[in-house]
Short mmCIF file of N, CA and C in Angstrom, two decimals:
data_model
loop_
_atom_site.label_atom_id
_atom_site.label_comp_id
_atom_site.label_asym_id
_atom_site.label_seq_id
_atom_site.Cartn_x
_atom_site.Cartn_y
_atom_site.Cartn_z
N UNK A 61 -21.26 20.76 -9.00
CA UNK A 61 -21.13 19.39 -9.45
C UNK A 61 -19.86 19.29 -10.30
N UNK A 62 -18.83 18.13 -10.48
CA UNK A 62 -17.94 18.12 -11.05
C UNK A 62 -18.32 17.81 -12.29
N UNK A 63 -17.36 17.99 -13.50
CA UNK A 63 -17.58 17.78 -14.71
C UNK A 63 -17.46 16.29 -14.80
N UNK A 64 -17.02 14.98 -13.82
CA UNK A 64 -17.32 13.70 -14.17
C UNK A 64 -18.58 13.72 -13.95
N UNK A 65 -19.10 14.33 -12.54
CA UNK A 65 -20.42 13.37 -11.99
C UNK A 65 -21.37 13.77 -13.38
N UNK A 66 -20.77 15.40 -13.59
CA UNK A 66 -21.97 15.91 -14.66
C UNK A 66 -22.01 15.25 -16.07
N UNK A 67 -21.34 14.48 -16.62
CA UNK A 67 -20.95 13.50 -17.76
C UNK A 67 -21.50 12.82 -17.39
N UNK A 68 -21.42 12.07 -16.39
CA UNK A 68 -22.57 10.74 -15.88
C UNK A 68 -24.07 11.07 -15.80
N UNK A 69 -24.10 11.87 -15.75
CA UNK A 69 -25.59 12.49 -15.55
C UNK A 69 -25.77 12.86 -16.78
N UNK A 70 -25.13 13.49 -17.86
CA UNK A 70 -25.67 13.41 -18.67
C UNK A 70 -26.06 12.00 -19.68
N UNK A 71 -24.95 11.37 -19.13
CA UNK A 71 -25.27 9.97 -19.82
C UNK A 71 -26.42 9.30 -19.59
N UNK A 72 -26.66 9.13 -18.11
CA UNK A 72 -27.66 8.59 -17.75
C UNK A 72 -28.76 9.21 -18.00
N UNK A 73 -28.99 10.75 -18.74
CA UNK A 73 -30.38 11.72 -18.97
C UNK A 73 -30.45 10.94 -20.30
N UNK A 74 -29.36 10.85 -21.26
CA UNK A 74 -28.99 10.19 -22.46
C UNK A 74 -29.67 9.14 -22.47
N UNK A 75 -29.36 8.20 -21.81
CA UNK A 75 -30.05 6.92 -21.68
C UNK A 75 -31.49 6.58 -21.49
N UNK A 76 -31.92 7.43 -20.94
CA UNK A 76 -33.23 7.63 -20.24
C UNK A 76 -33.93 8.04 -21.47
N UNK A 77 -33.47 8.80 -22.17
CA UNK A 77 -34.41 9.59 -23.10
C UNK A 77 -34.60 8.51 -24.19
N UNK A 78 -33.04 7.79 -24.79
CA UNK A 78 -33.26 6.68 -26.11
C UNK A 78 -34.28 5.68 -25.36
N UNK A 79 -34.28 5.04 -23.75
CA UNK A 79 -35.54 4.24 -23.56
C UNK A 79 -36.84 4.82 -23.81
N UNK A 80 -37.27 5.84 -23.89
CA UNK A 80 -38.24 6.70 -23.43
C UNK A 80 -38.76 7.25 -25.49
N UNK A 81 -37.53 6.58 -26.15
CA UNK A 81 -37.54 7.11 -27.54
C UNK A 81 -37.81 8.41 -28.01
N UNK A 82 -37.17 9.29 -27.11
CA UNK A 82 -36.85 10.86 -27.52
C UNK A 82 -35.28 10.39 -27.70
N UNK A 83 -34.89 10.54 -29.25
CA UNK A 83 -34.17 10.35 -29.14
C UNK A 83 -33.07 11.59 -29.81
N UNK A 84 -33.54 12.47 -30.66
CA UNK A 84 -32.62 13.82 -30.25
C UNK A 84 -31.89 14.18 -29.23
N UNK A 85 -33.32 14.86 -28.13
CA UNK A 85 -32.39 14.90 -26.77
C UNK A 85 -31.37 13.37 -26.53
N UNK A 86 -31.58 12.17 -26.56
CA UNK A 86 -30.76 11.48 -26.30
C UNK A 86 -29.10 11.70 -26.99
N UNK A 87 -29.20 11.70 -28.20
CA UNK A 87 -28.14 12.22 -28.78
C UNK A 87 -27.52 13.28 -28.24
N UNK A 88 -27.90 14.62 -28.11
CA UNK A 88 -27.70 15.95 -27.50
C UNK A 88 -26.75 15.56 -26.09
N UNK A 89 -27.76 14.78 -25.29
CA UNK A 89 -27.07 14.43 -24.13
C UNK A 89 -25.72 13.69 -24.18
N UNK A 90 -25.81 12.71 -24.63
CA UNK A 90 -24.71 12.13 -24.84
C UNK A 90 -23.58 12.45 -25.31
N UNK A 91 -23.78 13.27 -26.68
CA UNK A 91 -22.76 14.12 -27.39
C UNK A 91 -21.78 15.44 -26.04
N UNK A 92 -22.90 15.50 -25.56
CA UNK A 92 -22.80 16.52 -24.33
C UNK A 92 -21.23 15.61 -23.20
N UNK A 93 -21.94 14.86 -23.20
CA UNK A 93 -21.37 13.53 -22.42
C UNK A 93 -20.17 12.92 -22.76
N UNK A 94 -19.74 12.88 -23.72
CA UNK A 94 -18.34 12.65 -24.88
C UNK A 94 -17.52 14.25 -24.55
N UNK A 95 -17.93 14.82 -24.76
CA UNK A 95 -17.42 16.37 -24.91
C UNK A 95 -16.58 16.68 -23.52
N UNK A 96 -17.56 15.91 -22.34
CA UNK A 96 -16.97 16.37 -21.29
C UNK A 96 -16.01 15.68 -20.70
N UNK A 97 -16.68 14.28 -21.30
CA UNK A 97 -15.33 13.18 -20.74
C UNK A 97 -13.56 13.18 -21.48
N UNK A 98 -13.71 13.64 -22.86
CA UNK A 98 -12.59 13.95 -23.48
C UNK A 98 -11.81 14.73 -22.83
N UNK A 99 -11.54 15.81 -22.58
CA UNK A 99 -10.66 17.34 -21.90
C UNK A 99 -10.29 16.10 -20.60
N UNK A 100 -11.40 15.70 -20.25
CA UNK A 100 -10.95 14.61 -18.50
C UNK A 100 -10.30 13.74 -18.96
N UNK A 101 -9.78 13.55 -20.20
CA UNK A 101 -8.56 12.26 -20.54
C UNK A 101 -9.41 10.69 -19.63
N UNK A 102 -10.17 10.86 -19.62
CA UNK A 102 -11.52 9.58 -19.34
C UNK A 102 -11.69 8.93 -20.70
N UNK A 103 -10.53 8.25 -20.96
CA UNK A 103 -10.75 7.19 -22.33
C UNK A 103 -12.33 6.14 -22.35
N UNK A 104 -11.91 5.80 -20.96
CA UNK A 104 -13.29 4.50 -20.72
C UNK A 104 -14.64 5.08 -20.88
N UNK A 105 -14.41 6.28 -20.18
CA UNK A 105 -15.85 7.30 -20.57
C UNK A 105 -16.32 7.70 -21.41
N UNK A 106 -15.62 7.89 -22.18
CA UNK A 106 -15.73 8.16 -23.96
C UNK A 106 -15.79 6.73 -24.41
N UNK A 107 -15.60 5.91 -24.63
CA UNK A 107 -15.49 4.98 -24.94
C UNK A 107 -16.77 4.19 -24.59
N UNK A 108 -17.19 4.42 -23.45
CA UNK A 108 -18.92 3.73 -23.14
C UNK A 108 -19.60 4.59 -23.64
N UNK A 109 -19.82 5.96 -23.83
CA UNK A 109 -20.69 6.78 -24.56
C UNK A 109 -20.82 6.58 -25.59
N UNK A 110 -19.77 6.61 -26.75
CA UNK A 110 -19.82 6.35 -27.69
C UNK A 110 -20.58 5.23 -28.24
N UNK A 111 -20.46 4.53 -27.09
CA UNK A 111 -21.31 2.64 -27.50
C UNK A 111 -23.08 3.06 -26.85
N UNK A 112 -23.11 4.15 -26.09
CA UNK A 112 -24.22 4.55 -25.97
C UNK A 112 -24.72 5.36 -27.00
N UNK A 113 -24.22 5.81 -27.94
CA UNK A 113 -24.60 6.45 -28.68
C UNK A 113 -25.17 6.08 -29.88
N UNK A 114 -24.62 5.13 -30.58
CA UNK A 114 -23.89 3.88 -31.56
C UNK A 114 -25.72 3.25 -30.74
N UNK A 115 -25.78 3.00 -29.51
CA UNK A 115 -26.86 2.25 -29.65
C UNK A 115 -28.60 3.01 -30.24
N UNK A 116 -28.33 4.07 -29.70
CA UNK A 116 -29.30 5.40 -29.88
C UNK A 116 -29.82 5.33 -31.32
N UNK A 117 -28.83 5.32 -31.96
CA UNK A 117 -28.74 5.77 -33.55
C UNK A 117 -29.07 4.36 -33.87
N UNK A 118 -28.84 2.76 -33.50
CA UNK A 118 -29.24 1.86 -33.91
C UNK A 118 -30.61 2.05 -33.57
N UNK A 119 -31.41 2.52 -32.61
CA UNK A 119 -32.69 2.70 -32.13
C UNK A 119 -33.72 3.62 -33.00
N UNK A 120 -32.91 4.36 -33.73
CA UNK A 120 -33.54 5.05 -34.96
C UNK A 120 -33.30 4.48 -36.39
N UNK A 121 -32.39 3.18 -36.30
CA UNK A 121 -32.58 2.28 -37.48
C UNK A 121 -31.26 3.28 -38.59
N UNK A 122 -30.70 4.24 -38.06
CA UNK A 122 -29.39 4.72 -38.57
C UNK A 122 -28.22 4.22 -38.38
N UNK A 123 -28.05 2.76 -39.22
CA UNK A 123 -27.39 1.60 -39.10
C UNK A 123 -25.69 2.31 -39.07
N UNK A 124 -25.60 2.71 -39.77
CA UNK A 124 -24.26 3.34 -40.26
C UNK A 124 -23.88 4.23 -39.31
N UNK A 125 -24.51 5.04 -38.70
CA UNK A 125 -24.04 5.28 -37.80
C UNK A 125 -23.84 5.39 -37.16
N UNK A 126 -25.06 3.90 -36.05
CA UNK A 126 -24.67 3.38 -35.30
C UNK A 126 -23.02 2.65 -34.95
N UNK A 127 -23.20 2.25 -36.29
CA UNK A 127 -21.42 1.23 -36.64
C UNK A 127 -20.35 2.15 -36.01
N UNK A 128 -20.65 3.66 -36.59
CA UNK A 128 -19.63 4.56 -36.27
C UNK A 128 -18.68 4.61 -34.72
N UNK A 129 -20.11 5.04 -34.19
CA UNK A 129 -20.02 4.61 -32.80
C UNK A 129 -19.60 3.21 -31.90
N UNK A 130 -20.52 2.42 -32.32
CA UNK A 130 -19.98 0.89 -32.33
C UNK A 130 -18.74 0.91 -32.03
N UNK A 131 -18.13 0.87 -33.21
CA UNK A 131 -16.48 0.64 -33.48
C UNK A 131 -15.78 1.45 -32.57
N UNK A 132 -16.09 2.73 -32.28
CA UNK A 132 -15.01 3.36 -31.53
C UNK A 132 -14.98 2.87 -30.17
N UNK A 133 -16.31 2.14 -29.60
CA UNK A 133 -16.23 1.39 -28.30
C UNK A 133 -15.12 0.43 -28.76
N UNK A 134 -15.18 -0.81 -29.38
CA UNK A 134 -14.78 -1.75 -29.76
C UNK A 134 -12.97 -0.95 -30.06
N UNK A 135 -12.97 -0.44 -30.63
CA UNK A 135 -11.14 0.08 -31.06
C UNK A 135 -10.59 0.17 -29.66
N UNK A 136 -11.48 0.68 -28.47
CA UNK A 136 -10.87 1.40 -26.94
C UNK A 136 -10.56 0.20 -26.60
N UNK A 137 -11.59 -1.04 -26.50
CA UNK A 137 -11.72 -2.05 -25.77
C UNK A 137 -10.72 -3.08 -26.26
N UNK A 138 -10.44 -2.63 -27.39
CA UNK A 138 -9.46 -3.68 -27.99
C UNK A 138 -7.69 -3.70 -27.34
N UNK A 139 -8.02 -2.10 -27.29
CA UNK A 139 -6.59 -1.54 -27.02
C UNK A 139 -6.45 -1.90 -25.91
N UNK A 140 -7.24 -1.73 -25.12
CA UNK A 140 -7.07 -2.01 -23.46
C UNK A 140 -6.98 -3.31 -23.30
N UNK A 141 -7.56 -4.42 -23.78
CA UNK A 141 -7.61 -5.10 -23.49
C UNK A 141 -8.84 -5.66 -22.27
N UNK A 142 -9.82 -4.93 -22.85
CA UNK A 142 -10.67 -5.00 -21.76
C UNK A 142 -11.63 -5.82 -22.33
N UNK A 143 -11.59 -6.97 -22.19
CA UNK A 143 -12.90 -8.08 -22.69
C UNK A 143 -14.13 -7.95 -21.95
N UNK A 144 -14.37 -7.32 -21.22
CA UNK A 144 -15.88 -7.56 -20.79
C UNK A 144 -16.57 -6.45 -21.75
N UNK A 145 -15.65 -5.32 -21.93
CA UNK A 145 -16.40 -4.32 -23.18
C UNK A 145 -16.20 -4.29 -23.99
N UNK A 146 -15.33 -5.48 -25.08
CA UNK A 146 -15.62 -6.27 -26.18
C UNK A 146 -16.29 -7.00 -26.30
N UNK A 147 -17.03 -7.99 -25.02
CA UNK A 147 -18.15 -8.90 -25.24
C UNK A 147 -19.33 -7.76 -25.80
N UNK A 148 -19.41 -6.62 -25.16
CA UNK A 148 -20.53 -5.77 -25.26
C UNK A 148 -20.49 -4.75 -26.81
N UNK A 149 -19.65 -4.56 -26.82
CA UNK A 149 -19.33 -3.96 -28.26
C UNK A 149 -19.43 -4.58 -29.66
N UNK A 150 -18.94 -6.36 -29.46
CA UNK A 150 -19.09 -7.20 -30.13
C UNK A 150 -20.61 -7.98 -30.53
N UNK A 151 -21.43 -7.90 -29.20
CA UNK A 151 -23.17 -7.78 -29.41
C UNK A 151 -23.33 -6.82 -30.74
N UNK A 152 -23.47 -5.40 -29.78
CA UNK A 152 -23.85 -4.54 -30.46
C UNK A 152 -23.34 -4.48 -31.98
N UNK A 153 -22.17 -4.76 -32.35
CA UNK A 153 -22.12 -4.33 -33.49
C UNK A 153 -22.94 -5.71 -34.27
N UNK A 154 -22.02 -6.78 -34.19
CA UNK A 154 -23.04 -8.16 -34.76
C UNK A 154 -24.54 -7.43 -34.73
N UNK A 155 -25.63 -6.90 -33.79
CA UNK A 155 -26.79 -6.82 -33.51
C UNK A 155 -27.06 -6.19 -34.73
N UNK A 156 -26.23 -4.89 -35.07
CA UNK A 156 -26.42 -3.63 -36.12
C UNK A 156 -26.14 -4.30 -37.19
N UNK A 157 -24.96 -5.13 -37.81
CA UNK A 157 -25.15 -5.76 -38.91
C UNK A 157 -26.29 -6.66 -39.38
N UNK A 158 -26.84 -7.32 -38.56
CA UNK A 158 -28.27 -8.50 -38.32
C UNK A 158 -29.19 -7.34 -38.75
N UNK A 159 -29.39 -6.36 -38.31
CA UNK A 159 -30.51 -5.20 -38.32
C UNK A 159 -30.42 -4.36 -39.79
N UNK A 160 -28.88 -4.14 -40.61
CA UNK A 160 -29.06 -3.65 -41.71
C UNK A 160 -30.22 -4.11 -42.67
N UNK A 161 -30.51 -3.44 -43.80
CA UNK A 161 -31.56 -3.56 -44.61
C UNK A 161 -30.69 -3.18 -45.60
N UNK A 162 -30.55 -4.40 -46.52
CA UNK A 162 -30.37 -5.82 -46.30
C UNK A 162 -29.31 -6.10 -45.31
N UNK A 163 -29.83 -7.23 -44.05
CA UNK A 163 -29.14 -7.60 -43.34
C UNK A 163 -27.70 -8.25 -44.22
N UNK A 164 -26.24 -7.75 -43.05
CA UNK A 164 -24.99 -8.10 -43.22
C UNK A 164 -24.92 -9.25 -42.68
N UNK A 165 -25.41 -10.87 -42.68
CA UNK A 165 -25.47 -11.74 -42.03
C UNK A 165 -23.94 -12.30 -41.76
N UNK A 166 -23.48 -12.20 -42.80
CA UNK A 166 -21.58 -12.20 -42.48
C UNK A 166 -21.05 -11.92 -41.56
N UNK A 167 -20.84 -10.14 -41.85
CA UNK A 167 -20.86 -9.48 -40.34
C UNK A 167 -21.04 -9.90 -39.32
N UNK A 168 -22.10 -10.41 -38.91
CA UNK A 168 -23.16 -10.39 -37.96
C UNK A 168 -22.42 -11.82 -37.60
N UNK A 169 -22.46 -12.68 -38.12
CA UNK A 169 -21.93 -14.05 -37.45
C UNK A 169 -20.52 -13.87 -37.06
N UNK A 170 -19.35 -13.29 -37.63
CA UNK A 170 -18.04 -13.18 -37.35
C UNK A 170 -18.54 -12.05 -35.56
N UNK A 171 -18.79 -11.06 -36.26
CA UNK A 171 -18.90 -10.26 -34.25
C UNK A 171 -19.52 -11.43 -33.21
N UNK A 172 -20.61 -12.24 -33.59
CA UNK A 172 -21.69 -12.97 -32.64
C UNK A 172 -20.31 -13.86 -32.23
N UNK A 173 -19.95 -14.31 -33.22
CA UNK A 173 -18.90 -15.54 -32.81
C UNK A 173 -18.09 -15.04 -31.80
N UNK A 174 -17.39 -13.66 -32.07
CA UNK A 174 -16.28 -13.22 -31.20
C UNK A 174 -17.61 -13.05 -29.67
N UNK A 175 -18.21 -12.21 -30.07
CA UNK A 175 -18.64 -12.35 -28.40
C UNK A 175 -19.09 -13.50 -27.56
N UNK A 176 -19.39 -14.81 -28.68
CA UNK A 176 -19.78 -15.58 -27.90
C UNK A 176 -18.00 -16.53 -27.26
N UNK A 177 -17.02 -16.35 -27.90
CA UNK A 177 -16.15 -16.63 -27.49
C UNK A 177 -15.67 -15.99 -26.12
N UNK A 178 -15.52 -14.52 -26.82
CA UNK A 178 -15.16 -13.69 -25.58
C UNK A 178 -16.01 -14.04 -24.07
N UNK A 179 -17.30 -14.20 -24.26
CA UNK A 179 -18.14 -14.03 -23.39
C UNK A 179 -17.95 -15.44 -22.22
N UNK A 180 -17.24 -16.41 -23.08
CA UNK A 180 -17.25 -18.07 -22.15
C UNK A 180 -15.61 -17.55 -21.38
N UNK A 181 -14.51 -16.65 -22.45
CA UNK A 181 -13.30 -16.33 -21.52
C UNK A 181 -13.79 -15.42 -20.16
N UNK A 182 -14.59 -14.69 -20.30
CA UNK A 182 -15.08 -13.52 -19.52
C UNK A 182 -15.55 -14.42 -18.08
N UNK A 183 -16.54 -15.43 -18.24
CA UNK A 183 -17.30 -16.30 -17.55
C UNK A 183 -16.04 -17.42 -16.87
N UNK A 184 -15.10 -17.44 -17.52
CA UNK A 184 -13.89 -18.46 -16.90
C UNK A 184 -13.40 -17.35 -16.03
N UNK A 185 -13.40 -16.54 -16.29
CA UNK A 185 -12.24 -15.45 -14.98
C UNK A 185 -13.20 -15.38 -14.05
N UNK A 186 -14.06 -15.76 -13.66
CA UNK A 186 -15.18 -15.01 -12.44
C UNK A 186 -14.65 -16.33 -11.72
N UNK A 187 -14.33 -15.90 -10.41
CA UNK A 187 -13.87 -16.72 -9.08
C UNK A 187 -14.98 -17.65 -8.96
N UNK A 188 -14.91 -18.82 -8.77
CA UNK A 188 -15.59 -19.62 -8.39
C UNK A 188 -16.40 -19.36 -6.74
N UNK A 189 -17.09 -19.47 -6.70
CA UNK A 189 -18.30 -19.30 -5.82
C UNK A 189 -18.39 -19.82 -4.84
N UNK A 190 -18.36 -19.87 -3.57
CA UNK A 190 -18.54 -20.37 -2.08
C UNK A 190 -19.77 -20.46 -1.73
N UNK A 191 -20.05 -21.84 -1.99
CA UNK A 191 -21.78 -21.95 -1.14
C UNK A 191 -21.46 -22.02 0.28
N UNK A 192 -22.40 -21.37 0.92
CA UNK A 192 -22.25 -21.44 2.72
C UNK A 192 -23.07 -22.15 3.15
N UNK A 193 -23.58 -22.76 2.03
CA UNK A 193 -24.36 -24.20 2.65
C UNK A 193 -23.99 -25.50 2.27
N UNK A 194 -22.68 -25.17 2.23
CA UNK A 194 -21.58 -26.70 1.75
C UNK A 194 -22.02 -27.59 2.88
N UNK A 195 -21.67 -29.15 3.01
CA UNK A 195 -21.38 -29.68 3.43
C UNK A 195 -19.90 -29.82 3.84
N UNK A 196 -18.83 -29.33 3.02
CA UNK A 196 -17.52 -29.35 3.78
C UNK A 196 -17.35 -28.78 5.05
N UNK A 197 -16.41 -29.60 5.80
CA UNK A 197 -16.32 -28.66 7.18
C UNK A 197 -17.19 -29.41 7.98
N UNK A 198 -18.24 -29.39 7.78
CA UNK A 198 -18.97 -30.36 9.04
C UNK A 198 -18.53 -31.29 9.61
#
Protein backbone atom coordinates (compact mmCIF):
# COMPACT_ATOMS: atom_id res chain seq x y z
CA UNK A 1 0.00 0.00 0.00
CA UNK A 2 1.39 3.46 -0.66
CA UNK A 3 2.11 5.83 2.08
CA UNK A 4 -0.89 8.25 0.60
CA UNK A 5 -3.54 5.53 0.38
CA UNK A 6 -2.06 4.49 3.95
CA UNK A 7 -2.59 8.24 5.41
CA UNK A 8 -6.07 8.04 4.13
CA UNK A 9 -6.73 5.05 5.83
CA UNK A 10 -5.45 6.10 8.64
CA UNK A 11 -7.53 9.09 8.61
CA UNK A 12 -10.50 7.50 7.87
CA UNK A 13 -9.62 4.65 11.00
CA UNK A 14 -9.17 8.26 12.79
CA UNK A 15 -12.45 9.29 11.99
CA UNK A 16 -14.21 6.27 12.64
CA UNK A 17 -12.91 5.90 16.04
CA UNK A 18 -13.74 9.98 17.26
CA UNK A 19 -17.52 8.85 15.84
CA UNK A 20 -17.42 5.71 17.70
CA UNK A 21 -15.83 8.06 20.79
CA UNK A 22 -12.59 6.09 21.24
CA UNK A 23 -10.95 8.79 21.04
CA UNK A 24 -7.15 8.09 21.89
CA UNK A 25 -6.91 5.69 19.16
CA UNK A 26 -8.54 8.50 17.15
CA UNK A 27 -5.82 10.85 17.96
CA UNK A 28 -3.01 8.08 17.51
CA UNK A 29 -4.45 7.59 14.08
CA UNK A 30 -4.53 10.74 12.90
CA UNK A 31 -1.29 11.97 14.40
CA UNK A 32 -0.15 8.82 12.44
CA UNK A 33 -1.87 10.47 9.46
CA UNK A 34 -0.12 14.06 9.68
CA UNK A 35 3.26 12.26 10.04
CA UNK A 36 2.79 10.59 6.83
CA UNK A 37 1.33 13.21 4.82
CA UNK A 38 4.20 15.76 5.78
CA UNK A 39 7.63 13.89 4.21
CA UNK A 40 4.70 13.61 0.98
CA UNK A 41 4.87 17.53 0.86
CA UNK A 42 0.75 16.89 0.85
CA UNK A 43 0.07 20.42 2.37
CA UNK A 44 -3.88 19.80 1.80
CA UNK A 45 -3.43 16.51 3.65
CA UNK A 46 -2.01 17.86 6.56
CA UNK A 47 -4.04 20.51 6.53
CA UNK A 48 -7.51 18.38 6.58
CA UNK A 49 -6.05 16.22 9.36
CA UNK A 50 -5.18 18.67 11.37
CA UNK A 51 -8.94 20.04 11.19
CA UNK A 52 -9.66 16.38 11.89
CA UNK A 53 -7.92 16.42 14.73
CA UNK A 54 -8.80 19.97 16.15
CA UNK A 55 -12.29 18.28 15.79
CA UNK A 56 -11.42 15.05 17.97
CA UNK A 57 -10.05 17.10 20.77
CA UNK A 58 -13.21 19.46 20.45
CA UNK A 59 -15.12 16.02 21.01
CA UNK A 60 -13.32 15.58 24.30
CA UNK A 61 -14.27 19.20 25.24
CA UNK A 62 -10.20 20.07 24.99
CA UNK A 63 -11.17 23.45 23.67
CA UNK A 64 -7.65 24.76 23.36
CA UNK A 65 -6.57 22.35 21.65
CA UNK A 66 -8.90 21.84 19.52
CA UNK A 67 -8.18 25.75 18.42
CA UNK A 68 -4.64 24.48 17.91
CA UNK A 69 -5.56 22.37 15.28
CA UNK A 70 -8.42 24.48 14.05
CA UNK A 71 -6.16 27.23 13.09
CA UNK A 72 -3.59 25.32 11.31
CA UNK A 73 -6.51 24.13 8.87
CA UNK A 74 -7.64 27.70 8.61
CA UNK A 75 -3.70 29.32 8.15
CA UNK A 76 -3.39 26.43 4.93
CA UNK A 77 -6.76 27.49 3.66
CA UNK A 78 -6.09 30.99 3.92
CA UNK A 79 -2.87 30.75 2.08
CA UNK A 80 -4.27 28.87 -0.68
CA UNK A 81 -6.90 30.51 -1.06
CA UNK A 82 -9.12 27.79 -0.84
CA UNK A 83 -12.64 28.95 0.42
CA UNK A 84 -14.52 25.91 0.56
CA UNK A 85 -11.93 24.87 3.51
CA UNK A 86 -12.28 28.14 5.13
CA UNK A 87 -16.04 27.84 5.11
CA UNK A 88 -15.20 24.54 7.07
CA UNK A 89 -12.47 25.70 9.30
CA UNK A 90 -14.36 28.87 9.99
CA UNK A 91 -17.51 26.52 11.43
CA UNK A 92 -15.31 24.67 13.36
CA UNK A 93 -13.43 27.15 14.98
CA UNK A 94 -16.62 29.70 15.66
CA UNK A 95 -18.24 26.07 16.92
CA UNK A 96 -15.09 25.68 19.56
CA UNK A 97 -15.30 29.22 20.70
CA UNK A 98 -19.44 28.85 21.27
CA UNK A 99 -18.39 25.51 23.18
CA UNK A 100 -15.61 27.18 25.53
CA UNK A 101 -16.52 27.26 29.25
CA UNK A 102 -17.11 30.26 29.51
CA UNK A 103 -18.28 30.48 26.04
CA UNK A 104 -16.06 33.09 23.64
CA UNK A 105 -19.33 34.45 22.11
CA UNK A 106 -17.13 37.19 20.32
CA UNK A 107 -15.08 34.75 18.79
CA UNK A 108 -17.70 32.74 17.85
CA UNK A 109 -19.77 35.46 15.98
CA UNK A 110 -16.69 37.06 14.02
CA UNK A 111 -15.68 33.09 12.59
CA UNK A 112 -19.80 32.34 12.15
CA UNK A 113 -19.92 35.62 10.24
CA UNK A 114 -16.87 34.80 8.05
CA UNK A 115 -18.29 31.41 7.19
CA UNK A 116 -21.52 32.52 6.67
CA UNK A 117 -20.10 35.02 4.19
CA UNK A 118 -17.67 32.72 2.75
CA UNK A 119 -20.26 30.07 2.46
CA UNK A 120 -22.97 32.44 0.08
CA UNK A 121 -19.30 33.26 -2.14
CA UNK A 122 -18.74 29.41 -2.22
CA UNK A 123 -22.62 28.84 -3.27
CA UNK A 124 -22.22 31.78 -6.09
CA UNK A 125 -19.32 29.80 -7.88
CA UNK A 126 -21.37 26.50 -8.30
CA UNK A 127 -22.51 26.51 -12.12
CA UNK A 128 -25.91 26.98 -12.42
CA UNK A 129 -27.91 23.86 -13.02
CA UNK A 130 -29.63 22.40 -16.20
CA UNK A 131 -33.05 21.05 -15.60
CA UNK A 132 -33.76 18.40 -18.40
CA UNK A 133 -37.14 18.97 -17.84
CA UNK A 134 -37.07 22.59 -19.12
CA UNK A 135 -39.52 23.67 -21.26
CA UNK A 136 -36.91 25.47 -23.52
CA UNK A 137 -36.33 23.90 -26.79
CA UNK A 138 -39.66 22.46 -27.28
Amino acid sequence: MSDKNRGLMLQSFGNACRASADFGTAKEYLREAIDIAEPLEDPVAVADRHGDLGTTFWSEGRFTDALTHQKKQFVFAKQRGDQAALVVSCFNIGFTHYSMSPPDYDMALVYHAIHLELSDEVACLKLPRQDIHSSEGQ
